[in-house]
XYZ file of C-alpha atoms in Angstrom:
130
model
C 85.560 128.813 129.768
C 88.750 129.334 127.734
C 88.768 128.463 124.045
C 92.021 126.996 122.726
C 92.807 128.142 119.191
C 95.189 125.304 118.417
C 94.277 122.156 120.327
C 96.456 119.119 119.671
C 93.299 117.103 119.047
C 89.906 118.372 117.915
C 86.941 116.198 118.836
C 84.142 116.513 116.299
C 80.863 114.876 117.296
C 78.656 113.482 114.532
C 75.169 112.187 115.376
C 74.457 108.667 114.105
C 70.866 107.848 114.944
C 70.543 108.068 118.738
C 74.316 107.551 119.124
C 77.315 109.743 118.391
C 80.580 109.024 116.630
C 83.491 111.258 117.616
C 86.193 111.899 115.037
C 89.512 112.805 116.619
C 91.376 115.197 114.345
C 94.893 116.533 114.714
C 95.321 120.281 114.614
C 95.893 121.793 111.188
C 97.875 124.779 109.997
C 96.479 127.868 108.320
C 98.200 126.751 105.126
C 96.525 123.305 105.249
C 93.147 124.900 105.856
C 93.660 127.394 103.055
C 94.610 124.613 100.615
C 91.493 122.686 101.647
C 89.204 125.679 101.188
C 90.761 126.426 97.789
C 90.386 122.818 96.625
C 86.600 122.819 97.035
C 85.987 124.329 93.607
C 87.705 123.872 90.255
C 87.442 125.905 87.113
C 86.872 124.559 83.620
C 86.875 126.162 80.231
C 84.808 129.277 79.751
C 84.810 130.066 83.462
C 82.571 127.155 84.469
C 82.887 126.273 88.141
C 83.128 122.609 89.125
C 82.006 121.740 92.657
C 84.597 119.411 94.188
C 83.666 120.232 97.761
C 82.517 116.784 98.890
C 85.691 114.991 97.793
C 87.814 117.875 99.136
C 86.120 117.557 102.532
C 86.723 113.793 102.641
C 90.415 114.212 101.700
C 90.898 116.957 104.315
C 89.405 114.875 107.114
C 91.418 111.821 106.006
C 94.580 113.928 106.417
C 93.589 114.962 109.946
C 91.853 111.856 111.298
C 93.783 110.143 114.099
C 91.136 107.993 115.801
C 87.430 107.355 116.377
C 85.304 107.081 119.481
C 81.613 106.465 119.973
C 78.905 107.083 122.543
C 75.628 105.233 122.811
C 72.285 106.992 123.227
C 72.802 107.335 126.986
C 76.254 108.906 126.565
C 78.225 105.808 127.565
C 81.390 104.948 125.697
C 80.841 102.593 122.769
C 82.886 101.350 119.807
C 82.785 101.831 116.051
C 82.853 98.608 114.044
C 83.329 97.609 110.418
C 82.761 94.439 108.415
C 86.048 92.814 107.397
C 85.878 92.360 103.602
C 87.607 88.952 103.540
C 85.875 87.290 106.490
C 82.559 89.135 106.671
C 83.163 89.400 110.395
C 82.213 92.584 112.279
C 85.233 93.930 114.150
C 86.215 97.091 116.055
C 87.478 99.852 113.758
C 90.724 101.269 115.101
C 93.803 102.913 113.571
C 95.517 99.517 113.784
C 93.223 98.165 111.033
C 94.914 98.337 107.639
C 93.466 101.230 105.605
C 91.078 101.954 108.479
C 90.117 105.396 107.204
C 88.591 103.763 104.113
C 85.989 102.157 106.391
C 84.941 105.411 108.054
C 81.589 106.502 106.664
C 82.194 109.326 104.152
C 79.145 111.223 105.397
C 80.792 111.384 108.849
C 83.895 112.900 107.258
C 81.823 115.443 105.344
C 79.930 116.354 108.521
C 83.201 116.843 110.396
C 84.584 119.078 107.639
C 81.391 121.128 107.601
C 81.706 121.528 111.366
C 85.264 122.859 110.935
C 84.119 125.189 108.162
C 81.313 126.460 110.378
C 83.681 127.130 113.284
C 85.979 129.094 110.970
C 83.024 131.133 109.706
C 81.969 131.914 113.298
C 85.467 133.163 114.140
C 85.593 135.296 110.973
C 82.177 136.772 111.775
C 83.105 137.589 115.370
C 86.400 139.143 114.229
C 84.672 141.288 111.596
C 81.936 142.279 114.052
C 84.435 143.463 116.646
């Protein structure tokens, strides 16, 4: 099976209980990825390292996120919902919702970023091994 190095859309699956949420991410450039990786840690006085990796991961995924999908436990298509802050009503979460990315669970974003970091590490390992 061929592996595309620069897909237009990356589909990152994140388990949520027995279901799965799928974050649809646009492709990113090497420069964007490098900036993300560099932003994970900051340096303070006296060489102290400050871990900023969680917020860096959330920001990176927010930049790439184009849509969400979901699958129920049996693999059938489902929807992601959110609670509207003004009405308290549960509604489908889509890119048409104002500030929709703010409603996406941050742990899903972190999981997606970790998945991308893991894929990059696998490629680096395979390249170094060969």
